[in-house]
Every structure is written in structure tokens, then in C-alpha cells.
Amino acid sequence: MHITHTIPDCRSARASLGRVAFVPTMGALHEGHLTLMRHAKSLADHVAVSIFVNPTQFGPKEDFNKYPRPIEADLARCESAGVDLVFNPTPAEMYGQQPMPVVIDLPQLTDPLEGRHRPGHFRGVCQVVAKLFNIVQPNAAIFGLKDYQQFCVLRGMVEQLNFPIEMVGHPTVREPDGLAMSSRNQYLSTDERRRALSISRALFTARDQFTEGIRQTQRLLATIQNILLPPAAATALGNSSELGRIPVSIDYVASVDARTLQPVERIEKPTLLAIAARVGATRLIDNIVITP
Ligand code: AMP
């Protein structure tokens, strides 16, 4: 496995490889990332992975400094997943000593959902992924649908800017109990983790209601909200008083067209149900697509 830290080293290692499938990550690798890497192996002769906590996609009050960076464990995981090339640059290597702002934006896709709550986030994502694409020059790139909007934005960028890269979205990888895997799950205490399970449970319950015939998204969204934030009376009666003390706040619960990300009131086409919520201090996102 080639381990590279500079752009020239990455380029020259890449030049020795044939078709490359690329998995960009911020490290703190878990089974979700590894599943993407294994899938990448089925798409091309070689697999490249970047490990880079990208400062330009974090807001000033977000967790850039405390984001986990277990680089030795990450490299071992890449090796065990059969990765051929790792690119692990520093921010200075990526942006130089005096970074100049670069703006790639697709407002139709970046404004809703995460865009409303994390201003500038997708500009940072587009900037870094465009740079990584130019450095690694992959034939295919694999992204997780856990970050569904990110995949839509990057697919839009690739289409609109004519990157010759096949974009592949991979289904969300979950823990056995349903929690979507995330590097941020390690911030959760045991009780917070149990409370966080209500996010996937809410989505699965809404999907069950849809299967039973409910098409009005207002009803599905109400179900989700009630599971995330049970009415006070219900919590008082239940045996979840310990968990009830863990603060949960909803950034959004939304139903949008799975392609355009515009709001949907009645489900007639594939529809994304998406949640962003804070459990304690940890912000988590999850989603499912339901298809009539
Ligand atoms: P990150 O390191 O969080 O930037 O994620 C790197 C890539 O892994 C992105 O394409 C994510 O969507 C993907 N990813 C993260 N968690 C999961 C998961 N639980 N299932 C599938 N893909 C994931």
C-alpha cells in the first residue's frame, strides 16, 4: 500500500496504477468506510482512499479541532481492506500557506436541509472533493448515502463540471440495532447512544406507515417528531426517565424529492426522509429513501 502525504507523491503513486476507484474520507474509519472500500475493489483494479479532515467544510463552532484522527489505526484498516493508495495530506499541503477562497456551489442542491444549518459546508465539500479528484484522478468515486445530500451535490458537480468520473452511491451501513455508523458516534455516552437510536427507529417507523398506505408526508413527519421528542406525558409514564434527561434537539425533519431535494407533500416519486438532530452535544444525521 502506497502511503502518501504530498500532492506530487500521490500523483506519482497514482500514475503506477490502472483504473482507480476512490473513497474520500475524513478518517476515524469504521465499518461503513470499509464497506465502501470493499465495494470500490469490485469497481476497479485499484482502490485509493484519502484521509483528510478538511477545515473548509467545518463551521467556526463545529468540531474540527476535536474530530478524531487515529491515523495509525486508519492505515491498518486501509491495509486490511486491500487499499492500494492512501493520500493523507496536511491542510497546508492542500491549501498552501495563504489559501485563496474558491467557491463551487450548486444552490438548488446545497441550499436546503444541511445547507440551512451549516452555511458554507457544501462549498467546502465541493472545494476539497474537486481538488482531490484533480490530484487522484480516479475513474470512479464511491460515497455513502448516509450523507445523501452530499452525494447529490457532488454528483451534480461532476455532471455540471464534466469530471470524467463515475459517481457511485452506497447504501448506509448500520449497526445491528439500526444506528447509522458514523465517526461521530464515538462522542456518544452509553445513554446518549441509546437515545440516538430513536433517529433510525423514527425513520423505520415512518417507512412502515408508508408501507401501510400513508402517503401524506405531514403524517410521516409527525410520527418521526413524536419518536424523537416524545410528548412530556409519555416520557413521564415510560421507564425511560434516565434517557429522557438526555437533551435532543431537532435541526430538521424533512421529506424531499430524492433527486431535486425540493419539499414533497404527497409521496408519488422516490422521496427522502431526512433527520438532523443533536443528541447531547453530538450532531447526527440519517435518512431513508421511500419509493412508491
Ligand atoms: P466521512 O469520513 O464521514 O467524511 O465519510 C467518508 C465517506 O464514507 C462518505 O462518502 C460518507 O458518506 C461515507 N460513510 C460514512 N458513514 C457511512 C455509513 N454509515 N454508511 C455508508 N457510508 C458511510
PDB file of C-alpha atoms and ligand atoms in Angstrom:
ATOM      1  CA  MET A   1       0.000   0.000   0.000  1.00  0.00           C
ATOM      2  CA  HIS A   2       1.424   3.398  -1.001  1.00  0.00           C
ATOM      3  CA  ILE A   3       1.043   5.942   1.820  1.00  0.00           C
ATOM      4  CA  THR A   4       1.464   9.493   0.526  1.00  0.00           C
ATOM      5  CA  HIS A   5       1.329  12.881   2.224  1.00  0.00           C
ATOM      6  CA  THR A   6       2.176  15.278  -0.603  1.00  0.00           C
ATOM      7  CA  ILE A   7       0.415  16.030  -3.874  1.00  0.00           C
ATOM      8  CA  PRO A   8       3.432  15.086  -6.068  1.00  0.00           C
ATOM      9  CA  ASP A   9       3.900  11.764  -4.212  1.00  0.00           C
ATOM     10  CA  CYS A  10       0.214  10.965  -4.556  1.00  0.00           C
ATOM     11  CA  ARG A  11       0.259  11.802  -8.263  1.00  0.00           C
ATOM     12  CA  SER A  12       3.284   9.637  -8.950  1.00  0.00           C
ATOM     13  CA  ALA A  13       1.909   6.671  -6.958  1.00  0.00           C
ATOM     14  CA  ARG A  14      -1.390   7.031  -8.790  1.00  0.00           C
ATOM     15  CA  ALA A  15       0.418   7.029 -12.152  1.00  0.00           C
ATOM     16  CA  SER A  16       1.623   3.478 -11.475  1.00  0.00           C
ATOM     17  CA  LEU A  17      -1.954   2.220 -11.044  1.00  0.00           C
ATOM     18  CA  GLY A  18      -4.511   1.367 -13.714  1.00  0.00           C
ATOM     19  CA  ARG A  19      -8.218   2.001 -13.183  1.00  0.00           C
ATOM     20  CA  VAL A  20      -8.778   3.500  -9.756  1.00  0.00           C
ATOM     21  CA  ALA A  21     -11.902   3.646  -7.583  1.00  0.00           C
ATOM     22  CA  PHE A  22     -11.609   6.366  -4.945  1.00  0.00           C
ATOM     23  CA  VAL A  23     -13.101   6.680  -1.456  1.00  0.00           C
ATOM     24  CA  PRO A  24     -12.603  10.148   0.077  1.00  0.00           C
ATOM     25  CA  THR A  25     -12.835  10.130   3.896  1.00  0.00           C
ATOM     26  CA  MET A  26     -12.015  12.203   6.948  1.00  0.00           C
ATOM     27  CA  GLY A  27     -10.569   9.150   8.712  1.00  0.00           C
ATOM     28  CA  ALA A  28     -11.676   7.672  12.056  1.00  0.00           C
ATOM     29  CA  LEU A  29     -12.556   4.787   9.804  1.00  0.00           C
ATOM     30  CA  HIS A  30     -15.365   2.411  10.745  1.00  0.00           C
ATOM     31  CA  GLU A  31     -17.152  -0.488   9.104  1.00  0.00           C
ATOM     32  CA  GLY A  32     -19.167   1.932   6.936  1.00  0.00           C
ATOM     33  CA  HIS A  33     -15.991   3.302   5.342  1.00  0.00           C
ATOM     34  CA  LEU A  34     -14.535  -0.204   4.991  1.00  0.00           C
ATOM     35  CA  THR A  35     -17.670  -1.397   3.216  1.00  0.00           C
ATOM     36  CA  LEU A  36     -17.220   1.444   0.722  1.00  0.00           C
ATOM     37  CA  MET A  37     -13.593   0.391   0.183  1.00  0.00           C
ATOM     38  CA  ARG A  38     -14.566  -3.237  -0.403  1.00  0.00           C
ATOM     39  CA  HIS A  39     -17.210  -2.106  -2.872  1.00  0.00           C
ATOM     40  CA  ALA A  40     -14.586   0.077  -4.573  1.00  0.00           C
ATOM     41  CA  LYS A  41     -12.485  -3.044  -5.135  1.00  0.00           C
ATOM     42  CA  SER A  42     -15.323  -4.546  -7.145  1.00  0.00           C
ATOM     43  CA  LEU A  43     -15.432  -1.461  -9.404  1.00  0.00           C
ATOM     44  CA  ALA A  44     -11.786  -1.071 -10.428  1.00  0.00           C
ATOM     45  CA  ASP A  45      -8.374  -2.758 -10.355  1.00  0.00           C
ATOM     46  CA  HIS A  46      -7.112  -0.451  -7.624  1.00  0.00           C
ATOM     47  CA  VAL A  47      -8.526   1.441  -4.655  1.00  0.00           C
ATOM     48  CA  ALA A  48      -7.403   4.864  -3.457  1.00  0.00           C
ATOM     49  CA  VAL A  49      -8.506   6.395  -0.145  1.00  0.00           C
ATOM     50  CA  SER A  50      -7.944   9.913   1.117  1.00  0.00           C
ATOM     51  CA  ILE A  51      -7.808  10.630   4.828  1.00  0.00           C
ATOM     52  CA  PHE A  52      -8.121  14.361   5.355  1.00  0.00           C
ATOM     53  CA  VAL A  53     -10.097  16.315   7.944  1.00  0.00           C
ATOM     54  CA  ASN A  54     -10.970  19.211   5.682  1.00  0.00           C
ATOM     55  CA  PRO A  55     -11.031  22.539   7.557  1.00  0.00           C
ATOM     56  CA  THR A  56     -13.036  24.367   4.868  1.00  0.00           C
ATOM     57  CA  GLN A  57     -16.166  22.281   5.414  1.00  0.00           C
ATOM     58  CA  PHE A  58     -16.401  22.947   9.172  1.00  0.00           C
ATOM     59  CA  GLY A  59     -18.216  25.960  10.594  1.00  0.00           C
ATOM     60  CA  PRO A  60     -16.490  28.116  13.236  1.00  0.00           C
ATOM     61  CA  LYS A  61     -18.464  26.453  16.066  1.00  0.00           C
ATOM     62  CA  GLU A  62     -18.122  22.922  14.751  1.00  0.00           C
ATOM     63  CA  ASP A  63     -15.883  20.058  15.847  1.00  0.00           C
ATOM     64  CA  PHE A  64     -12.871  20.483  13.506  1.00  0.00           C
ATOM     65  CA  ASN A  65     -10.326  20.557  16.343  1.00  0.00           C
ATOM     66  CA  LYS A  66     -11.764  17.671  18.294  1.00  0.00           C
ATOM     67  CA  TYR A  67     -12.552  15.487  15.255  1.00  0.00           C
ATOM     68  CA  PRO A  68     -10.821  12.112  15.906  1.00  0.00           C
ATOM     69  CA  ARG A  69      -7.583  11.462  13.965  1.00  0.00           C
ATOM     70  CA  PRO A  70      -6.410   7.907  14.773  1.00  0.00           C
ATOM     71  CA  ILE A  71      -4.112   7.752  11.748  1.00  0.00           C
ATOM     72  CA  GLU A  72      -2.191   4.545  12.632  1.00  0.00           C
ATOM     73  CA  ALA A  73      -5.397   2.547  13.167  1.00  0.00           C
ATOM     74  CA  ASP A  74      -6.844   4.061   9.981  1.00  0.00           C
ATOM     75  CA  LEU A  75      -3.835   2.986   7.915  1.00  0.00           C
ATOM     76  CA  ALA A  76      -4.063  -0.557   9.332  1.00  0.00           C
ATOM     77  CA  ARG A  77      -7.753  -0.654   8.374  1.00  0.00           C
ATOM     78  CA  CYS A  78      -6.990   0.527   4.841  1.00  0.00           C
ATOM     79  CA  GLU A  79      -4.315  -2.145   4.523  1.00  0.00           C
ATOM     80  CA  SER A  80      -6.710  -4.857   5.703  1.00  0.00           C
ATOM     81  CA  ALA A  81      -9.352  -3.662   3.222  1.00  0.00           C
ATOM     82  CA  GLY A  82      -6.868  -4.101   0.377  1.00  0.00           C
ATOM     83  CA  VAL A  83      -6.381  -0.393  -0.377  1.00  0.00           C
ATOM     84  CA  ASP A  84      -3.549   0.368  -2.841  1.00  0.00           C
ATOM     85  CA  LEU A  85      -3.026   4.088  -2.281  1.00  0.00           C
ATOM     86  CA  VAL A  86      -3.664   6.361   0.712  1.00  0.00           C
ATOM     87  CA  PHE A  87      -3.438  10.137   0.400  1.00  0.00           C
ATOM     88  CA  ASN A  88      -3.117  11.793   3.816  1.00  0.00           C
ATOM     89  CA  PRO A  89      -2.117  15.435   3.329  1.00  0.00           C
ATOM     90  CA  THR A  90      -1.889  18.269   5.849  1.00  0.00           C
ATOM     91  CA  PRO A  91      -4.149  21.331   5.448  1.00  0.00           C
ATOM     92  CA  ALA A  92      -1.045  23.316   4.360  1.00  0.00           C
ATOM     93  CA  GLU A  93      -0.309  20.765   1.625  1.00  0.00           C
ATOM     94  CA  MET A  94      -3.876  21.033   0.340  1.00  0.00           C
ATOM     95  CA  TYR A  95      -4.410  24.776   0.641  1.00  0.00           C
ATOM     96  CA  GLY A  96      -0.938  26.334   0.801  1.00  0.00           C
ATOM     97  CA  GLN A  97       0.195  28.857   3.392  1.00  0.00           C
ATOM     98  CA  GLN A  98      -2.126  31.590   2.139  1.00  0.00           C
ATOM     99  CA  PRO A  99      -5.299  29.889   0.997  1.00  0.00           C
ATOM    100  CA  MET A 100      -7.421  31.749  -1.549  1.00  0.00           C
ATOM    101  CA  PRO A 101     -11.180  31.131  -1.339  1.00  0.00           C
ATOM    102  CA  VAL A 102     -12.570  29.011  -4.159  1.00  0.00           C
ATOM    103  CA  VAL A 103     -16.338  28.735  -4.500  1.00  0.00           C
ATOM    104  CA  ILE A 104     -18.111  25.882  -6.243  1.00  0.00           C
ATOM    105  CA  ASP A 105     -21.794  25.914  -5.420  1.00  0.00           C
ATOM    106  CA  LEU A 106     -24.989  24.334  -6.731  1.00  0.00           C
ATOM    107  CA  PRO A 107     -27.542  26.360  -4.779  1.00  0.00           C
ATOM    108  CA  GLN A 108     -30.557  24.271  -5.848  1.00  0.00           C
ATOM    109  CA  LEU A 109     -28.979  21.292  -4.110  1.00  0.00           C
ATOM    110  CA  THR A 110     -26.890  22.980  -1.406  1.00  0.00           C
ATOM    111  CA  ASP A 111     -29.476  25.453  -0.012  1.00  0.00           C
ATOM    112  CA  PRO A 112     -31.999  23.028   1.567  1.00  0.00           C
ATOM    113  CA  LEU A 113     -31.542  20.649   4.533  1.00  0.00           C
ATOM    114  CA  GLU A 114     -27.888  20.720   5.708  1.00  0.00           C
ATOM    115  CA  GLY A 115     -27.260  23.936   3.768  1.00  0.00           C
ATOM    116  CA  ARG A 116     -29.690  25.837   6.017  1.00  0.00           C
ATOM    117  CA  HIS A 117     -27.987  24.653   9.180  1.00  0.00           C
ATOM    118  CA  ARG A 118     -24.353  24.505   8.067  1.00  0.00           C
ATOM    119  CA  PRO A 119     -23.773  27.580   5.909  1.00  0.00           C
ATOM    120  CA  GLY A 120     -20.744  27.138   3.651  1.00  0.00           C
ATOM    121  CA  HIS A 121     -20.434  23.427   4.434  1.00  0.00           C
ATOM    122  CA  PHE A 122     -21.055  22.198   0.893  1.00  0.00           C
ATOM    123  CA  ARG A 123     -18.793  24.859  -0.607  1.00  0.00           C
ATOM    124  CA  GLY A 124     -16.012  23.358   1.498  1.00  0.00           C
ATOM    125  CA  VAL A 125     -17.002  19.839   0.452  1.00  0.00           C
ATOM    126  CA  CYS A 126     -17.095  20.751  -3.264  1.00  0.00           C
ATOM    127  CA  GLN A 127     -13.776  22.579  -2.996  1.00  0.00           C
ATOM    128  CA  VAL A 128     -11.947  19.688  -1.353  1.00  0.00           C
ATOM    129  CA  VAL A 129     -13.503  16.945  -3.478  1.00  0.00           C
ATOM    130  CA  ALA A 130     -12.773  18.851  -6.717  1.00  0.00           C
ATOM    131  CA  LYS A 131      -9.133  19.180  -5.577  1.00  0.00           C
ATOM    132  CA  LEU A 132      -8.952  15.515  -4.557  1.00  0.00           C
ATOM    133  CA  PHE A 133     -10.427  14.476  -7.913  1.00  0.00           C
ATOM    134  CA  ASN A 134      -7.770  16.500  -9.733  1.00  0.00           C
ATOM    135  CA  ILE A 135      -4.982  15.050  -7.588  1.00  0.00           C
ATOM    136  CA  VAL A 136      -6.094  11.393  -7.546  1.00  0.00           C
ATOM    137  CA  GLN A 137      -7.744  11.359 -10.996  1.00  0.00           C
ATOM    138  CA  PRO A 138      -9.950   8.381 -10.206  1.00  0.00           C
ATOM    139  CA  ASN A 139     -12.120   6.572 -12.732  1.00  0.00           C
ATOM    140  CA  ALA A 140     -14.881   6.058 -10.158  1.00  0.00           C
ATOM    141  CA  ALA A 141     -15.640   7.577  -6.749  1.00  0.00           C
ATOM    142  CA  ILE A 142     -17.767   5.998  -4.030  1.00  0.00           C
ATOM    143  CA  PHE A 143     -19.768   7.975  -1.474  1.00  0.00           C
ATOM    144  CA  GLY A 144     -22.093   6.838   1.303  1.00  0.00           C
ATOM    145  CA  LEU A 145     -25.784   7.627   1.094  1.00  0.00           C
ATOM    146  CA  LYS A 146     -25.710   8.300   4.851  1.00  0.00           C
ATOM    147  CA  ASP A 147     -24.642  11.750   3.605  1.00  0.00           C
ATOM    148  CA  TYR A 148     -27.354  11.689   0.962  1.00  0.00           C
ATOM    149  CA  GLN A 149     -27.350  15.401   0.164  1.00  0.00           C
ATOM    150  CA  GLN A 150     -23.555  15.391  -0.133  1.00  0.00           C
ATOM    151  CA  PHE A 151     -23.815  12.669  -2.771  1.00  0.00           C
ATOM    152  CA  CYS A 152     -26.457  14.653  -4.723  1.00  0.00           C
ATOM    153  CA  VAL A 153     -24.310  17.808  -4.590  1.00  0.00           C
ATOM    154  CA  LEU A 154     -21.117  16.042  -5.685  1.00  0.00           C
ATOM    155  CA  ARG A 155     -22.894  14.127  -8.441  1.00  0.00           C
ATOM    156  CA  GLY A 156     -24.276  17.477  -9.623  1.00  0.00           C
ATOM    157  CA  MET A 157     -20.787  18.999  -9.524  1.00  0.00           C
ATOM    158  CA  VAL A 158     -19.334  16.126 -11.556  1.00  0.00           C
ATOM    159  CA  GLU A 159     -22.130  16.367 -14.137  1.00  0.00           C
ATOM    160  CA  GLN A 160     -22.055  20.150 -14.447  1.00  0.00           C
ATOM    161  CA  LEU A 161     -18.251  20.485 -14.499  1.00  0.00           C
ATOM    162  CA  ASN A 162     -17.659  17.403 -16.685  1.00  0.00           C
ATOM    163  CA  PHE A 163     -15.350  15.453 -14.427  1.00  0.00           C
ATOM    164  CA  PRO A 164     -14.777  12.106 -16.228  1.00  0.00           C
ATOM    165  CA  ILE A 165     -15.621  10.151 -13.068  1.00  0.00           C
ATOM    166  CA  GLU A 166     -18.320   7.575 -12.429  1.00  0.00           C
ATOM    167  CA  MET A 167     -20.144   8.540  -9.238  1.00  0.00           C
ATOM    168  CA  VAL A 168     -21.395   5.660  -7.102  1.00  0.00           C
ATOM    169  CA  GLY A 169     -23.656   6.000  -4.046  1.00  0.00           C
ATOM    170  CA  HIS A 170     -23.500   3.178  -1.487  1.00  0.00           C
ATOM    171  CA  PRO A 171     -26.362   2.381   0.944  1.00  0.00           C
ATOM    172  CA  THR A 172     -25.956   3.404   4.575  1.00  0.00           C
ATOM    173  CA  VAL A 173     -24.164   0.846   6.729  1.00  0.00           C
ATOM    174  CA  ARG A 174     -25.825   0.436  10.124  1.00  0.00           C
ATOM    175  CA  GLU A 175     -25.010  -1.114  13.479  1.00  0.00           C
ATOM    176  CA  PRO A 176     -27.042  -4.280  14.178  1.00  0.00           C
ATOM    177  CA  ASP A 177     -29.505  -2.201  16.230  1.00  0.00           C
ATOM    178  CA  GLY A 178     -30.093   0.266  13.375  1.00  0.00           C
ATOM    179  CA  LEU A 179     -27.865   3.211  14.312  1.00  0.00           C
ATOM    180  CA  ALA A 180     -26.163   4.596  11.200  1.00  0.00           C
ATOM    181  CA  MET A 181     -22.411   4.188  11.555  1.00  0.00           C
ATOM    182  CA  SER A 182     -20.591   7.492  11.938  1.00  0.00           C
ATOM    183  CA  SER A 183     -17.192   8.654  13.148  1.00  0.00           C
ATOM    184  CA  ARG A 184     -19.125  11.000  15.461  1.00  0.00           C
ATOM    185  CA  ASN A 185     -20.850   8.083  17.250  1.00  0.00           C
ATOM    186  CA  GLN A 186     -17.718   7.778  19.391  1.00  0.00           C
ATOM    187  CA  TYR A 187     -18.617  11.107  21.022  1.00  0.00           C
ATOM    188  CA  LEU A 188     -21.800   9.495  22.461  1.00  0.00           C
ATOM    189  CA  SER A 189     -22.048   8.236  26.059  1.00  0.00           C
ATOM    190  CA  THR A 190     -23.891   4.927  26.575  1.00  0.00           C
ATOM    191  CA  ASP A 191     -27.147   6.714  27.410  1.00  0.00           C
ATOM    192  CA  GLU A 192     -26.744   9.145  24.535  1.00  0.00           C
ATOM    193  CA  ARG A 193     -26.191   6.266  22.165  1.00  0.00           C
ATOM    194  CA  ARG A 194     -29.419   4.616  23.350  1.00  0.00           C
ATOM    195  CA  ARG A 195     -31.216   7.922  22.875  1.00  0.00           C
ATOM    196  CA  ALA A 196     -29.671   8.301  19.397  1.00  0.00           C
ATOM    197  CA  LEU A 197     -31.309   5.042  18.365  1.00  0.00           C
ATOM    198  CA  SER A 198     -34.614   6.932  18.201  1.00  0.00           C
ATOM    199  CA  ILE A 199     -33.319   8.533  14.968  1.00  0.00           C
ATOM    200  CA  SER A 200     -33.215   5.310  12.941  1.00  0.00           C
ATOM    201  CA  ARG A 201     -36.278   3.956  14.772  1.00  0.00           C
ATOM    202  CA  ALA A 202     -38.238   7.051  13.735  1.00  0.00           C
ATOM    203  CA  LEU A 203     -37.232   6.594  10.088  1.00  0.00           C
ATOM    204  CA  PHE A 204     -38.100   2.874  10.090  1.00  0.00           C
ATOM    205  CA  THR A 205     -41.465   3.541  11.727  1.00  0.00           C
ATOM    206  CA  ALA A 206     -42.276   6.173   9.095  1.00  0.00           C
ATOM    207  CA  ARG A 207     -41.304   3.695   6.393  1.00  0.00           C
ATOM    208  CA  ASP A 208     -43.666   1.105   7.938  1.00  0.00           C
ATOM    209  CA  GLN A 209     -46.504   3.641   7.882  1.00  0.00           C
ATOM    210  CA  PHE A 210     -45.751   4.384   4.237  1.00  0.00           C
ATOM    211  CA  THR A 211     -45.860   0.632   3.501  1.00  0.00           C
ATOM    212  CA  GLU A 212     -49.243   0.508   5.219  1.00  0.00           C
ATOM    213  CA  GLY A 213     -50.500   3.097   2.724  1.00  0.00           C
ATOM    214  CA  ILE A 214     -49.883   6.541   4.225  1.00  0.00           C
ATOM    215  CA  ARG A 215     -48.796   8.982   1.517  1.00  0.00           C
ATOM    216  CA  GLN A 216     -49.111  12.381   3.253  1.00  0.00           C
ATOM    217  CA  THR A 217     -45.639  13.346   4.377  1.00  0.00           C
ATOM    218  CA  GLN A 218     -47.104  15.564   7.113  1.00  0.00           C
ATOM    219  CA  ARG A 219     -48.223  12.405   8.925  1.00  0.00           C
ATOM    220  CA  LEU A 220     -44.891  10.659   8.476  1.00  0.00           C
ATOM    221  CA  LEU A 221     -43.013  13.726   9.710  1.00  0.00           C
ATOM    222  CA  ALA A 222     -45.297  13.960  12.757  1.00  0.00           C
ATOM    223  CA  THR A 223     -44.541  10.307  13.550  1.00  0.00           C
ATOM    224  CA  ILE A 224     -40.819  10.981  13.303  1.00  0.00           C
ATOM    225  CA  GLN A 225     -41.040  14.053  15.511  1.00  0.00           C
ATOM    226  CA  ASN A 226     -43.036  12.189  18.162  1.00  0.00           C
ATOM    227  CA  ILE A 227     -40.466   9.420  18.327  1.00  0.00           C
ATOM    228  CA  LEU A 228     -37.532  11.848  18.508  1.00  0.00           C
ATOM    229  CA  LEU A 229     -39.181  14.103  21.052  1.00  0.00           C
ATOM    230  CA  PRO A 230     -41.871  12.097  22.834  1.00  0.00           C
ATOM    231  CA  PRO A 231     -44.560  14.326  24.358  1.00  0.00           C
ATOM    232  CA  ALA A 232     -43.712  15.072  28.016  1.00  0.00           C
ATOM    233  CA  ALA A 233     -46.613  12.997  29.372  1.00  0.00           C
ATOM    234  CA  ALA A 234     -45.480   9.877  27.524  1.00  0.00           C
ATOM    235  CA  THR A 235     -41.916  10.184  28.815  1.00  0.00           C
ATOM    236  CA  ALA A 236     -43.137  10.647  32.380  1.00  0.00           C
ATOM    237  CA  LEU A 237     -45.190   7.438  32.140  1.00  0.00           C
ATOM    238  CA  GLY A 238     -42.487   5.370  30.479  1.00  0.00           C
ATOM    239  CA  ASN A 239     -39.467   3.822  32.133  1.00  0.00           C
ATOM    240  CA  SER A 240     -37.057   5.945  30.120  1.00  0.00           C
ATOM    241  CA  SER A 241     -36.640   8.687  32.714  1.00  0.00           C
ATOM    242  CA  GLU A 242     -32.824   8.411  32.630  1.00  0.00           C
ATOM    243  CA  LEU A 243     -32.787   8.659  28.872  1.00  0.00           C
ATOM    244  CA  GLY A 244     -35.454  11.345  28.977  1.00  0.00           C
ATOM    245  CA  ARG A 245     -32.932  13.619  30.675  1.00  0.00           C
ATOM    246  CA  ILE A 246     -30.624  13.492  27.658  1.00  0.00           C
ATOM    247  CA  PRO A 247     -31.325  16.576  25.616  1.00  0.00           C
ATOM    248  CA  VAL A 248     -32.262  16.010  21.989  1.00  0.00           C
ATOM    249  CA  SER A 249     -32.869  18.893  19.643  1.00  0.00           C
ATOM    250  CA  ILE A 250     -34.011  18.611  16.071  1.00  0.00           C
ATOM    251  CA  ASP A 251     -32.268  20.678  13.392  1.00  0.00           C
ATOM    252  CA  TYR A 252     -34.712  19.406  10.778  1.00  0.00           C
ATOM    253  CA  VAL A 253     -37.038  16.572   9.895  1.00  0.00           C
ATOM    254  CA  ALA A 254     -37.835  16.780   6.194  1.00  0.00           C
ATOM    255  CA  SER A 255     -39.419  14.986   3.262  1.00  0.00           C
ATOM    256  CA  VAL A 256     -37.962  15.992  -0.099  1.00  0.00           C
ATOM    257  CA  ASP A 257     -37.835  14.698  -3.647  1.00  0.00           C
ATOM    258  CA  ALA A 258     -34.958  12.204  -3.733  1.00  0.00           C
ATOM    259  CA  ARG A 259     -33.418  13.809  -6.823  1.00  0.00           C
ATOM    260  CA  THR A 260     -34.230  17.544  -6.636  1.00  0.00           C
ATOM    261  CA  LEU A 261     -34.320  17.829  -2.804  1.00  0.00           C
ATOM    262  CA  GLN A 262     -37.429  20.017  -3.097  1.00  0.00           C
ATOM    263  CA  PRO A 263     -40.156  19.537  -0.444  1.00  0.00           C
ATOM    264  CA  VAL A 264     -42.727  16.785  -1.034  1.00  0.00           C
ATOM    265  CA  GLU A 265     -46.218  16.789   0.487  1.00  0.00           C
ATOM    266  CA  ARG A 266     -47.630  13.633  -1.066  1.00  0.00           C
ATOM    267  CA  ILE A 267     -45.397  10.728  -1.960  1.00  0.00           C
ATOM    268  CA  GLU A 268     -45.682   9.862  -5.635  1.00  0.00           C
ATOM    269  CA  LYS A 269     -41.986   9.537  -6.506  1.00  0.00           C
ATOM    270  CA  PRO A 270     -38.884   8.373  -4.611  1.00  0.00           C
ATOM    271  CA  THR A 271     -38.789  10.573  -1.504  1.00  0.00           C
ATOM    272  CA  LEU A 272     -36.044  11.206   1.010  1.00  0.00           C
ATOM    273  CA  LEU A 273     -36.971  11.321   4.691  1.00  0.00           C
ATOM    274  CA  ALA A 274     -34.083  13.066   6.402  1.00  0.00           C
ATOM    275  CA  ILE A 275     -33.259  13.902  10.011  1.00  0.00           C
ATOM    276  CA  ALA A 276     -30.568  16.053  11.572  1.00  0.00           C
ATOM    277  CA  ALA A 277     -30.626  16.121  15.362  1.00  0.00           C
ATOM    278  CA  ARG A 278     -28.349  16.819  18.276  1.00  0.00           C
ATOM    279  CA  VAL A 279     -28.135  14.197  20.988  1.00  0.00           C
ATOM    280  CA  GLY A 280     -26.387  15.946  23.847  1.00  0.00           C
ATOM    281  CA  ALA A 281     -23.600  17.851  22.089  1.00  0.00           C
ATOM    282  CA  THR A 282     -23.333  15.472  19.119  1.00  0.00           C
ATOM    283  CA  ARG A 283     -24.967  16.318  15.822  1.00  0.00           C
ATOM    284  CA  LEU A 284     -26.152  13.252  13.920  1.00  0.00           C
ATOM    285  CA  ILE A 285     -27.810  12.838  10.512  1.00  0.00           C
ATOM    286  CA  ASP A 286     -29.682   9.925   8.996  1.00  0.00           C
ATOM    287  CA  ASN A 287     -32.148   9.298   6.184  1.00  0.00           C
ATOM    288  CA  ILE A 288     -34.056   6.729   4.178  1.00  0.00           C
ATOM    289  CA  VAL A 289     -35.496   6.835   0.682  1.00  0.00           C
ATOM    290  CA  ILE A 290     -39.018   5.514   0.242  1.00  0.00           C
ATOM    291  CA  THR A 291     -40.200   4.552  -3.216  1.00  0.00           C
ATOM    292  CA  PRO A 292     -43.849   4.088  -4.219  1.00  0.00           C
TER     293      PRO A 292
HETATM  294  P1  AMP B   1     -16.565  10.868   6.322  1.00  0.00           P
HETATM  295  O1  AMP B   1     -15.280  10.272   6.767  1.00  0.00           O
HETATM  296  O2  AMP B   1     -17.604  10.966   7.405  1.00  0.00           O
HETATM  297  O3  AMP B   1     -16.395  12.130   5.527  1.00  0.00           O
HETATM  298  O4  AMP B   1     -17.186   9.806   5.306  1.00  0.00           O
HETATM  299  C1  AMP B   1     -16.453   9.381   4.184  1.00  0.00           C
HETATM  300  C2  AMP B   1     -17.383   8.624   3.281  1.00  0.00           C
HETATM  301  O5  AMP B   1     -17.921   7.495   3.971  1.00  0.00           O
HETATM  302  C3  AMP B   1     -18.588   9.466   2.818  1.00  0.00           C
HETATM  303  O6  AMP B   1     -18.905   9.146   1.476  1.00  0.00           O
HETATM  304  C4  AMP B   1     -19.664   9.012   3.744  1.00  0.00           C
HETATM  305  O7  AMP B   1     -20.967   9.164   3.218  1.00  0.00           O
HETATM  306  C5  AMP B   1     -19.318   7.540   3.898  1.00  0.00           C
HETATM  307  N1  AMP B   1     -19.932   6.986   5.107  1.00  0.00           N
HETATM  308  C6  AMP B   1     -19.785   7.418   6.374  1.00  0.00           C
HETATM  309  N2  AMP B   1     -20.551   6.683   7.204  1.00  0.00           N
HETATM  310  C7  AMP B   1     -21.212   5.785   6.432  1.00  0.00           C
HETATM  311  C8  AMP B   1     -22.166   4.754   6.680  1.00  0.00           C
HETATM  312  N3  AMP B   1     -22.621   4.509   7.909  1.00  0.00           N
HETATM  313  N4  AMP B   1     -22.627   4.045   5.626  1.00  0.00           N
HETATM  314  C9  AMP B   1     -22.192   4.292   4.376  1.00  0.00           C
HETATM  315  N5  AMP B   1     -21.286   5.245   4.071  1.00  0.00           N
HETATM  316  C10 AMP B   1     -20.806   5.981   5.079  1.00  0.00           C
END
